[in-house]
Coordinates of C-alpha atoms and ligand atoms in Angstrom, one line a residue:
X1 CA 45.9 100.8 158.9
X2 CA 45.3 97.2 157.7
X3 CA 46.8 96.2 154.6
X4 CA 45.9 93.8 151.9
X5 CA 49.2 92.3 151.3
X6 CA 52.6 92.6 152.3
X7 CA 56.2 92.8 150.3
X8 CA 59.4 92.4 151.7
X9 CA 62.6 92.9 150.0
X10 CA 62.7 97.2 148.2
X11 CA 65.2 96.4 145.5
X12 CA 64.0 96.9 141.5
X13 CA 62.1 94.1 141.2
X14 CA 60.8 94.1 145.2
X15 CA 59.9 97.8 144.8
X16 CA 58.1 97.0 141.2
X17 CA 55.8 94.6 142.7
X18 CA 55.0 96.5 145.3
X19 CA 54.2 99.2 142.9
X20 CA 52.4 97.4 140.9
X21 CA 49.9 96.3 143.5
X22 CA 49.2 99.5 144.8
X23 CA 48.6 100.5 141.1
X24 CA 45.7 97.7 140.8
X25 CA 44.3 99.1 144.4
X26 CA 46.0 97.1 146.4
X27 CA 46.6 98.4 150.0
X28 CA 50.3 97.2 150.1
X29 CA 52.8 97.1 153.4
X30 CA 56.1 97.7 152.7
X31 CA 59.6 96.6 154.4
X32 CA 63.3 95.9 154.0
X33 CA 65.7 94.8 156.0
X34 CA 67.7 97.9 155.8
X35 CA 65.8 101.8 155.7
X36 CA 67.3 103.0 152.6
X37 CA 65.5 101.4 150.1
X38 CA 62.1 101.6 152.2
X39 CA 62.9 105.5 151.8
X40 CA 63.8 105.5 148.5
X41 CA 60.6 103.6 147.3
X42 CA 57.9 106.2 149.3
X43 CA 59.7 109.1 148.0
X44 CA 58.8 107.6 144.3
X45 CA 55.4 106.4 145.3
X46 CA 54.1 109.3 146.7
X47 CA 50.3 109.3 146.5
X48 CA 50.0 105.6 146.2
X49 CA 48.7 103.1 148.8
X50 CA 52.2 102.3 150.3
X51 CA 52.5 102.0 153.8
X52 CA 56.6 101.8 155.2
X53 CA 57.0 99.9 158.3
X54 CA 60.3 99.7 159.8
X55 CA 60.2 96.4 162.4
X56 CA 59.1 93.4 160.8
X57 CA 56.6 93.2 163.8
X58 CA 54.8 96.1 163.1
X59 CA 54.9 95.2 159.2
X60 CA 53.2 91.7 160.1
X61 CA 51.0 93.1 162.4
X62 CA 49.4 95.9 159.7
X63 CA 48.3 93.0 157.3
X64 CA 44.8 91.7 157.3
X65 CA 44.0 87.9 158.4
X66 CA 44.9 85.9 156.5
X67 CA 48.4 87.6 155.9
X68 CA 49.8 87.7 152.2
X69 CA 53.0 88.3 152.4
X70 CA 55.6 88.8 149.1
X71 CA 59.2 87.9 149.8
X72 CA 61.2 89.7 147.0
X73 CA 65.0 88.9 148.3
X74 CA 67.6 87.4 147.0
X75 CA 67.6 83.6 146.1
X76 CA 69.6 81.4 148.6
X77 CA 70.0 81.8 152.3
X78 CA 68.3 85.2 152.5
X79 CA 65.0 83.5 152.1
X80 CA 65.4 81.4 155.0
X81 CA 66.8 84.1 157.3
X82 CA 63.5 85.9 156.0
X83 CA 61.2 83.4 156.9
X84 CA 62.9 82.8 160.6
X85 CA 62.1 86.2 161.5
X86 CA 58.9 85.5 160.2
X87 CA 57.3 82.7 161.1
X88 CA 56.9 83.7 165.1
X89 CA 54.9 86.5 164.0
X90 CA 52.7 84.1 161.9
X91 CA 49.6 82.8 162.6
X92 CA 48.0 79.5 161.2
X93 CA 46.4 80.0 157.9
X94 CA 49.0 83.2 156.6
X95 CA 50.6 82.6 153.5
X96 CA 54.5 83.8 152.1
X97 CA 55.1 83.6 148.8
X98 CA 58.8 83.7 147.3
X99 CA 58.7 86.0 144.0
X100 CA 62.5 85.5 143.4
X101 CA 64.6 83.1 141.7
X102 CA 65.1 80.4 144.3
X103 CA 66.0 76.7 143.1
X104 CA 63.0 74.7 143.2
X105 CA 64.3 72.0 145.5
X106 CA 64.9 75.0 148.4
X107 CA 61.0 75.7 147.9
X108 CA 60.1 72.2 148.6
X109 CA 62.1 72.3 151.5
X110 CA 60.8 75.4 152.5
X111 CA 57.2 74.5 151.7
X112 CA 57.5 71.3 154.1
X113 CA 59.1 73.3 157.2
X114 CA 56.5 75.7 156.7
X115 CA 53.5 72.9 156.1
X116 CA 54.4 71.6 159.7
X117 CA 53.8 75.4 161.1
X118 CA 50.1 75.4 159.1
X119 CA 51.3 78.4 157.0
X120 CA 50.8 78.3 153.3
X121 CA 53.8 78.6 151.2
X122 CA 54.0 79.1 147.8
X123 CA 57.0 79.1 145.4
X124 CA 56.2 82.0 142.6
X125 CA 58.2 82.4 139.2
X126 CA 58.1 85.3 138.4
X127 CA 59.1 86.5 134.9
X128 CA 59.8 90.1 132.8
X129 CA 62.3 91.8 134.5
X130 CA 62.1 95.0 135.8
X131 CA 59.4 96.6 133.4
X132 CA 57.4 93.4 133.9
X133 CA 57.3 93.5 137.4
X134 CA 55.8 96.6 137.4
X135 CA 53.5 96.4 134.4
X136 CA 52.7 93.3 134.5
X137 CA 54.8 89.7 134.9
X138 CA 54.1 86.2 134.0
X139 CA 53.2 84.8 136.8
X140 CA 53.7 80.9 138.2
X141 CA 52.7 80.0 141.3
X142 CA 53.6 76.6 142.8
X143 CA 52.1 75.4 146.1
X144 CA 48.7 74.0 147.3
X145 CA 46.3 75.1 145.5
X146 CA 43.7 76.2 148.4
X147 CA 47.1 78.3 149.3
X148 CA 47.1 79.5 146.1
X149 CA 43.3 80.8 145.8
X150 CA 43.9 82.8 148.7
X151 CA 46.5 84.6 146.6
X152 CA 45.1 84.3 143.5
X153 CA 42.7 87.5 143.3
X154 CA 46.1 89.9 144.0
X155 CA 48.6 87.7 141.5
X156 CA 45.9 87.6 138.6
X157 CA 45.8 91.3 139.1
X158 CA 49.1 92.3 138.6
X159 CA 50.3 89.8 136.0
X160 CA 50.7 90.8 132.7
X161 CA 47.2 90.1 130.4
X162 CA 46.7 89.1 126.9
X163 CA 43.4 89.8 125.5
X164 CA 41.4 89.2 128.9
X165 CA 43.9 86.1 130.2
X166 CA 46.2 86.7 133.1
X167 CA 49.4 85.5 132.3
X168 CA 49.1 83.8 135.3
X169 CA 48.0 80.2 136.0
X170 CA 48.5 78.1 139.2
X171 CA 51.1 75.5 138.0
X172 CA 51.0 72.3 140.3
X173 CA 52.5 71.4 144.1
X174 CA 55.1 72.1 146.1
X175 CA 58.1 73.8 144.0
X176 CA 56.3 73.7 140.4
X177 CA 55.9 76.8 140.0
X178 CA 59.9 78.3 140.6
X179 CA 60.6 74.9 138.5
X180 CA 58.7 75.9 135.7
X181 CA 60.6 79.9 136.0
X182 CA 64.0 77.1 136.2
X183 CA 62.9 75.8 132.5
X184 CA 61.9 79.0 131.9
X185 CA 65.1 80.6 132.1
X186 CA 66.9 77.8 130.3
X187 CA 64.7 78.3 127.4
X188 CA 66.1 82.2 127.3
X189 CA 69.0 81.0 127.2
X190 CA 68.9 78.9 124.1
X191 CA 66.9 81.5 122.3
X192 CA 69.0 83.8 123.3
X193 CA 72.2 82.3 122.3
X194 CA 70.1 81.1 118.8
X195 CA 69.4 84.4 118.2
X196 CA 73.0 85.1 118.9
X197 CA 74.3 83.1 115.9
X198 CA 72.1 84.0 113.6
X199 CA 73.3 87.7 114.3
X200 CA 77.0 86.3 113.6
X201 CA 75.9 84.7 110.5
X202 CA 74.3 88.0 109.2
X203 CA 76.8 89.7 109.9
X204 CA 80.3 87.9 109.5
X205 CA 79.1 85.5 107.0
X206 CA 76.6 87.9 105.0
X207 CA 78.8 91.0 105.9
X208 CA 75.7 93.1 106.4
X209 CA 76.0 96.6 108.1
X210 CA 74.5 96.5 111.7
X211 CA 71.8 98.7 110.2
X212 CA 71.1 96.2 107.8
X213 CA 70.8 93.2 110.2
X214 CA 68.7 95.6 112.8
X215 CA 66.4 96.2 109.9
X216 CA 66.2 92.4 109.2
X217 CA 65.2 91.6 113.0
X218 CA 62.9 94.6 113.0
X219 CA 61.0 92.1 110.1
X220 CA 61.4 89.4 111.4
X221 CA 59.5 90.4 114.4
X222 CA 56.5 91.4 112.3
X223 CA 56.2 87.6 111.3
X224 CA 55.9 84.4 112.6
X225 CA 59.8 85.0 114.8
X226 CA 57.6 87.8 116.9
X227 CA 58.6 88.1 120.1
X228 CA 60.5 90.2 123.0
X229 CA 63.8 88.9 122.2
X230 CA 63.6 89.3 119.0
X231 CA 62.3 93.1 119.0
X232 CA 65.1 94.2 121.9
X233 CA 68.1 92.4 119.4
X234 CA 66.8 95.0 116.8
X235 CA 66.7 97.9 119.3
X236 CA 69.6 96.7 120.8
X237 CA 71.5 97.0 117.3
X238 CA 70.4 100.1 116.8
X239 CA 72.1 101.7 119.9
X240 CA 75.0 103.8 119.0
X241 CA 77.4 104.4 122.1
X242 CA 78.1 108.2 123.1
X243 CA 81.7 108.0 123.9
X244 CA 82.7 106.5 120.5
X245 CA 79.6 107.5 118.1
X246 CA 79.7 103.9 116.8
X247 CA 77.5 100.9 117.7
X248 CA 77.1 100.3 121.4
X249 CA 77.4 96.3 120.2
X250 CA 80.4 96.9 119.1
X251 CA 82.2 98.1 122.6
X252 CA 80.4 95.7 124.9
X253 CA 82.7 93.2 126.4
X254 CA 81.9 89.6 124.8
X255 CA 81.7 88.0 127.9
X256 CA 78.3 86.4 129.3
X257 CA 77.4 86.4 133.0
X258 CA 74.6 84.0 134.4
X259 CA 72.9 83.8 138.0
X260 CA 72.5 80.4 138.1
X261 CA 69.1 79.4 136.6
X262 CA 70.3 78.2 133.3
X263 CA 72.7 76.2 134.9
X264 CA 70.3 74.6 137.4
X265 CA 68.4 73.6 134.1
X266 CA 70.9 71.8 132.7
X267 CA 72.1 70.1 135.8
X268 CA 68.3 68.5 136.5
X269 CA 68.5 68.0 133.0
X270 CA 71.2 65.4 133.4
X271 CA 70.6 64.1 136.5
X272 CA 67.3 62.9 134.9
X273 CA 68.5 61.7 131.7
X274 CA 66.6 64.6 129.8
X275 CA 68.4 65.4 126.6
X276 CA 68.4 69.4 127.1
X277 CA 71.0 69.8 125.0
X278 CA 70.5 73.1 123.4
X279 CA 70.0 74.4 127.0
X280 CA 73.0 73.2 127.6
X281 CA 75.1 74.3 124.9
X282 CA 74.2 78.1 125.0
X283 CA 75.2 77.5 129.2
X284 CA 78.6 75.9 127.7
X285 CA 78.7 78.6 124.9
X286 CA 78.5 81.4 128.0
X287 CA 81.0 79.5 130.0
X288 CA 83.5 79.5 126.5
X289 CA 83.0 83.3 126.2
X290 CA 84.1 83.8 129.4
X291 CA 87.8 82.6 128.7
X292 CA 87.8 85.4 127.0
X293 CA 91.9 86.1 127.2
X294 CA 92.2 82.1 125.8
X295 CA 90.3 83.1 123.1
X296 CA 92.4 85.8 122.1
X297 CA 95.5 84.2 122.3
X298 CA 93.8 81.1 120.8
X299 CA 92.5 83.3 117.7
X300 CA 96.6 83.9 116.8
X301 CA 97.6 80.3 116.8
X302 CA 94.9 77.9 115.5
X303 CA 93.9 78.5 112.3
X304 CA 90.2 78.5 110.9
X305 CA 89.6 76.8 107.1
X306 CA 90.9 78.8 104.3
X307 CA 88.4 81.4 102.3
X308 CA 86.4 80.2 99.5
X309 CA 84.9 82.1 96.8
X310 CA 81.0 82.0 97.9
X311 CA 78.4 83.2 95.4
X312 CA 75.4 84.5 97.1
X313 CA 72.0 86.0 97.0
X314 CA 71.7 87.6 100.3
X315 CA 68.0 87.7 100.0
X316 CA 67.6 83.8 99.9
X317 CA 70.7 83.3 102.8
X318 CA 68.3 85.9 105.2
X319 CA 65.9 83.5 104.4
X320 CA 67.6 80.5 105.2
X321 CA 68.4 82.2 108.3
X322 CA 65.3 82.9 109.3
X323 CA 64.0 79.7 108.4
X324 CA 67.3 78.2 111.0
X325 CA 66.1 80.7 113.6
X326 CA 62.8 79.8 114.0
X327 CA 63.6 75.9 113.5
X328 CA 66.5 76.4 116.6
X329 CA 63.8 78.2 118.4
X330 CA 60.9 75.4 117.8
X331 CA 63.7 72.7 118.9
X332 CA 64.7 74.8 122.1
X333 CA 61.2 75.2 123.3
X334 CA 60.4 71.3 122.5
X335 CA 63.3 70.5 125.3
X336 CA 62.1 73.0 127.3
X337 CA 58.7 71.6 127.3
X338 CA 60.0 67.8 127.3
X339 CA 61.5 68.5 130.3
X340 CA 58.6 70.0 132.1
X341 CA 56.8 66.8 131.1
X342 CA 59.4 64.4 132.2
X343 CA 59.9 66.0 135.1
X344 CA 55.8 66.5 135.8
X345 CA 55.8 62.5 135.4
X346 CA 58.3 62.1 137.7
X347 CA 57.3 64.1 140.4
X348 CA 53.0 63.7 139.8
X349 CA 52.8 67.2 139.4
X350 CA 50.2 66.9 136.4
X351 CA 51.9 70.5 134.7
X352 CA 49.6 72.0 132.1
X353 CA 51.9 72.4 129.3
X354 CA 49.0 74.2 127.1
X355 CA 48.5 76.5 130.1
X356 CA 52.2 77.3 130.6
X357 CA 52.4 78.0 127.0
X358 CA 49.7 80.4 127.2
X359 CA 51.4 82.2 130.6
X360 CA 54.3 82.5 128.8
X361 CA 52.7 84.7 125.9
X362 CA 53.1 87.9 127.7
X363 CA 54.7 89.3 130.3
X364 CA 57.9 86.9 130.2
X365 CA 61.1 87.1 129.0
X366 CA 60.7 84.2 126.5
X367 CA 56.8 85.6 125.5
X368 CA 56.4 84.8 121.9
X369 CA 53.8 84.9 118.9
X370 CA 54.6 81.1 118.3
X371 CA 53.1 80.1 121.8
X372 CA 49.9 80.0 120.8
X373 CA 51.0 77.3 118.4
X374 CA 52.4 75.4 121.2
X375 CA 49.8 75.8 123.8
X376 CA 47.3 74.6 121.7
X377 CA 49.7 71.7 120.3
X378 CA 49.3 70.2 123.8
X379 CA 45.8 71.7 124.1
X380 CA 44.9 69.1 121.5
X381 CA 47.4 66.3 122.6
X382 CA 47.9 66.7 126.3
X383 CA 50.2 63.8 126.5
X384 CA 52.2 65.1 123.3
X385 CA 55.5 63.5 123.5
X386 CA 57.7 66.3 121.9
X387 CA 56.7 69.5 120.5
X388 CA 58.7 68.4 117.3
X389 CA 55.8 65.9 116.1
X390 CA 52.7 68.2 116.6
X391 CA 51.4 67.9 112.8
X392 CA 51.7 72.2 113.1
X393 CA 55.5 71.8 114.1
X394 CA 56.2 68.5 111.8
X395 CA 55.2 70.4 108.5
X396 CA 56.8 73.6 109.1
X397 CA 59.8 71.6 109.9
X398 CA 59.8 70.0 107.3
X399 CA 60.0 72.7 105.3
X400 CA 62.6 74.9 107.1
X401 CA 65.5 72.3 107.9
X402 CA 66.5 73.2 104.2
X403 CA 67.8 76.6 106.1
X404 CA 68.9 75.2 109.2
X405 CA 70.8 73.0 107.6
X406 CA 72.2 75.5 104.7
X407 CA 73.2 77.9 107.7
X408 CA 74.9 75.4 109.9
X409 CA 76.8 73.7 107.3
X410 CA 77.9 77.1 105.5
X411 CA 78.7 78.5 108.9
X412 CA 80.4 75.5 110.2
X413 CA 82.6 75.2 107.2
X414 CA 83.3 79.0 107.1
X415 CA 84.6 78.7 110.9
X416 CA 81.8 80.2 112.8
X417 CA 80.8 78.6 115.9
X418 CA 77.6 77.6 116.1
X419 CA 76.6 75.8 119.1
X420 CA 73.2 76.0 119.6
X421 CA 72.0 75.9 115.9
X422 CA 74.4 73.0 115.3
X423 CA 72.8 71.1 118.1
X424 CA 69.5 71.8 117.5
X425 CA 70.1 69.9 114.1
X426 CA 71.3 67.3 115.8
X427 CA 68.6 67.2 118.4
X428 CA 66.1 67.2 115.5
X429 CA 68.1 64.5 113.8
X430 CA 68.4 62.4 116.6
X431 CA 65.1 62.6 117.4
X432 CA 64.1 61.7 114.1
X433 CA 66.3 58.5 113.9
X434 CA 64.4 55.6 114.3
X435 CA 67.2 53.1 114.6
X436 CA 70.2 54.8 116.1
X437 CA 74.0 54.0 116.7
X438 CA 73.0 53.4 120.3
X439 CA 73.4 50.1 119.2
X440 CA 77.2 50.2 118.6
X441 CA 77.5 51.8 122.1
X442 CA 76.3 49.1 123.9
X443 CA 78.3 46.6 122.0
X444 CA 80.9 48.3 123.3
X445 CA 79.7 48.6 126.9
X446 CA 79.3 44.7 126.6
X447 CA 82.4 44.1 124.8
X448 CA 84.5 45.6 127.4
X449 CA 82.4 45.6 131.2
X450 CA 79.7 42.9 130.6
X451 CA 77.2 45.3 130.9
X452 CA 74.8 43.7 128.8
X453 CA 73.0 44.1 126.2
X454 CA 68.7 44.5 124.6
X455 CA 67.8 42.9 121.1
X456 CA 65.5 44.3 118.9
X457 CA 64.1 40.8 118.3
X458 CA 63.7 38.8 121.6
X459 CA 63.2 39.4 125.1
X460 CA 65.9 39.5 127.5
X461 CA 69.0 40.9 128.7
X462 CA 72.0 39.5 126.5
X463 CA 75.9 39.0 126.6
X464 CA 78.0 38.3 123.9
X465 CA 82.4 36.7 124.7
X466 CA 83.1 39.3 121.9
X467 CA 86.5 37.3 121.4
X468 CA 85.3 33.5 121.3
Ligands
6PG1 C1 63.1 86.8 133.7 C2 64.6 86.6 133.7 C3 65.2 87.0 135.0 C4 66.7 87.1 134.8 C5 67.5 85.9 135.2 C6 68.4 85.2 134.3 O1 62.5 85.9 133.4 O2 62.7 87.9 134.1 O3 64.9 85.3 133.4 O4 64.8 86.1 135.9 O5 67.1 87.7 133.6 O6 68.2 86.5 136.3 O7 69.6 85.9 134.2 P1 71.1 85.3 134.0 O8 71.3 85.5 132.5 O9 71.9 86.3 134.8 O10 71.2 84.0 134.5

């Protein structure tokens, strides 16, 4: 039997993909490192082109020349262990690709071990869960690209496709592609925790029924907000839980996990002076929900500000909200994006942010209506600065800080906590500032440590004896 392409690692996602390709006629060898799930995928693939192997030798040995192989294990040292056992089967010329979540810096490393061995080695976001895996993912592949063209004809396949585009795009060298899943994933996290707040407002600030606020979501996603997240919060709100008949929302433990991704965002973020702060914030929000016993002790001893009378008309607050949502959302994405262009400037990777935007319109966890905006922002500025002053982006934010700002300050003054709308004003703000208290800081750095100082007059590097 020779097959086209091999996956190893059976668990949802690993077993997805391999379904997947055997869907779009791939011939596809499977193995894991224990039997179970090996048997438990062919007993649910029955009829399709899935071949179980058992020794990893014997799995190698099935694949045509040259060998495709699909690691779908965990992130971390399970990849390496992986590719031990594989490379003395290798020949010169195969290629493994890594479909999980590994950091991007492990890829590089990976890629140059494996560069010295002549194997190919590509580092492959891949986005959409466990339904996207199988139906189709966003795809982004990071590597050489003569490596990746050798893949390319499976991973175009079995990507997700809008209109007749794969959502799948070779990114750029080396570990681009799992860094571009690493932005990826920070980017869920802000909309996420946007989309988060704007739920509390609605309800806690609005005191609409759940009902209500599903219904509101469910419109939103008709409009200019459409996109997966927004559609599951509706469906989500709509869930009642069997055991107590009520909403499902309403029983679920308010604390947030995280696997890492977000977090390795934030932490190239800073160690490259990117402001990612929205990023960042919904990564500290999850960390603050997980103290969740402070909290509740915290919620009986410091007070919030007293209740004012607050005349309303809903229809204009959902509005407002709206108009907060999709302004938080524009601002999360321009980070997002800013730091795949810092980083592509500081690496030479050359990333395609019109093409990434278009990758990420289907498929993905973060897929959206409001990417094609932003892939054809850069489309027609390829060297755009920041999503924020794309003439498209610029207008309609001018026009929807009025809610943003309304939400913030009425749900900052009622007590709500509102970290990632807050600071995605102040990200907009700051941006905006053409003269900034920066100024003030470095006085201070001069006034006490010397360090010195620019002027916005002359050349040269300045110090002032603040007490003569
Ligand atoms: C995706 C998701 C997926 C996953 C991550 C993040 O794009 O399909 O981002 O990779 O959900 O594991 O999850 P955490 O919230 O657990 O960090």
């Amino acid at each position: 039997m020779v097959n086209t392409i091999g996956v190893i690692g059976l668990g949802v996602m690993g077993s997805n993909i391999a379904l997947n390709m055997a869907g779009k006629g791939e011939q596809v060898a499977v193995y894991n490192y224990t039997r179970d799930l090996t048997d438990k995928l062919m007993e649910k693939s029955e009829g399709q082109p899935l071949s179980p192997y058992y020794e990893l030798k014997d799995f190698v040995q099935s694949l045509e020349k040259p060998r495709k192989i699909f690691l779908m294990v965990t992130a971390g040292k399970a990849v390496d262990s992986v590719i031990d056992s594989l490379v003395p089967l290798l020949e010169e010329g195969d290629v493994i690709m890594d479909g999980g979540n590994s950091h991007y810096e492990d890829t590089e490393r990976r890629y140059d071990r494996l560069k010295a061995e002549e194997i190919g080695y590509l580092g492959i976001g891949i986005s959409g869960g466990e339904v996207g895996a199988l139906t189709g993912p966003s795809i982004m592949p990071g590597g050489d690209l003569d490596v990746y063209e050798k893949a390319a004809p499976i991973l175009t396949k079995i990507a997700a496709q809008v209109g007749n585009s794969p959502c799948c795009t070779y990114i750029g060298p080396k570990g681009a592609g799992h860094f571009v899943k690493m932005v990826h994933n920070g980017i869920e996290y802000a909309d996420m925790q946007l989309i988060a707040e704007a739920y509390t407002f609605l309800r806690e600030k609005l005191q609409l029924s759940i009902d209500e606020i599903a219904d509101i979501f469910e419109t939103w996603n008709q409009g200019e907000l459409k996109s997966y997240l927004i559609e599951i919060t509706a469906e989500i709100l709509r869930k009642k839980d069997d055991r107590t008949g009520g909403p499902l929302i309403d029983v679920i433990l308010d604390k947030t996990g995280q696997k890492g991704t977000g977090k390795w965002t934030s932490m190239q973020a800073i160690d490259n002076g990117i402001p990612s702060s929205i990023i960042t914030e919904s990564l500290f929000a999850r960390y603050l929900s997980s103290l969740k016993e402070e909290r509740v002790a915290a919620e009986k001893i410091l007070a919030g500000p007293a209740e004012e009378e607050w005349h309303l008309d809903k229809n204009v607050w959902i509005d407002y909200v709206r108009q907060a949502l999709y302004m938080g959302k524009v601002c999360a994405y321009a980070q997002g994006f800013a730091q795949y262009k810092m980083t592509s400037e500081l690496y030479g990777w050359n990333l395609k942010l019109s093409d990434i935007a278009l990758i990420f319109r289907g498929g993905c966890i973060i897929r959206a209506e409001f990417l094609n905006l932003i892939s054809e922002a850069y489309n027609e500025q390829p060297d755009l600065s920041n999503l924020l002053i794309a003439p498209f982006f610029a207008e309609k934010l001018k026009d929807y800080q009025t809610g943003l700002r309304k939400v913030v300050c009425e749900g900052i003054s009622s007590g709500i906590s509102f970290p990632a709308l807050s600071t995605a004003l102040s990200y907009y703000d700051g941006y905006r500032t053409g003269r900034s208290n920066a100024s003030l800081l470095q006085a201070q750095r001069d006034y006490f440590g010397a360090h010195t100082y620019e002027r916005t007059d002359i050349e040269g590097v300045f110090h002032t004896e603040w007490n003569e």
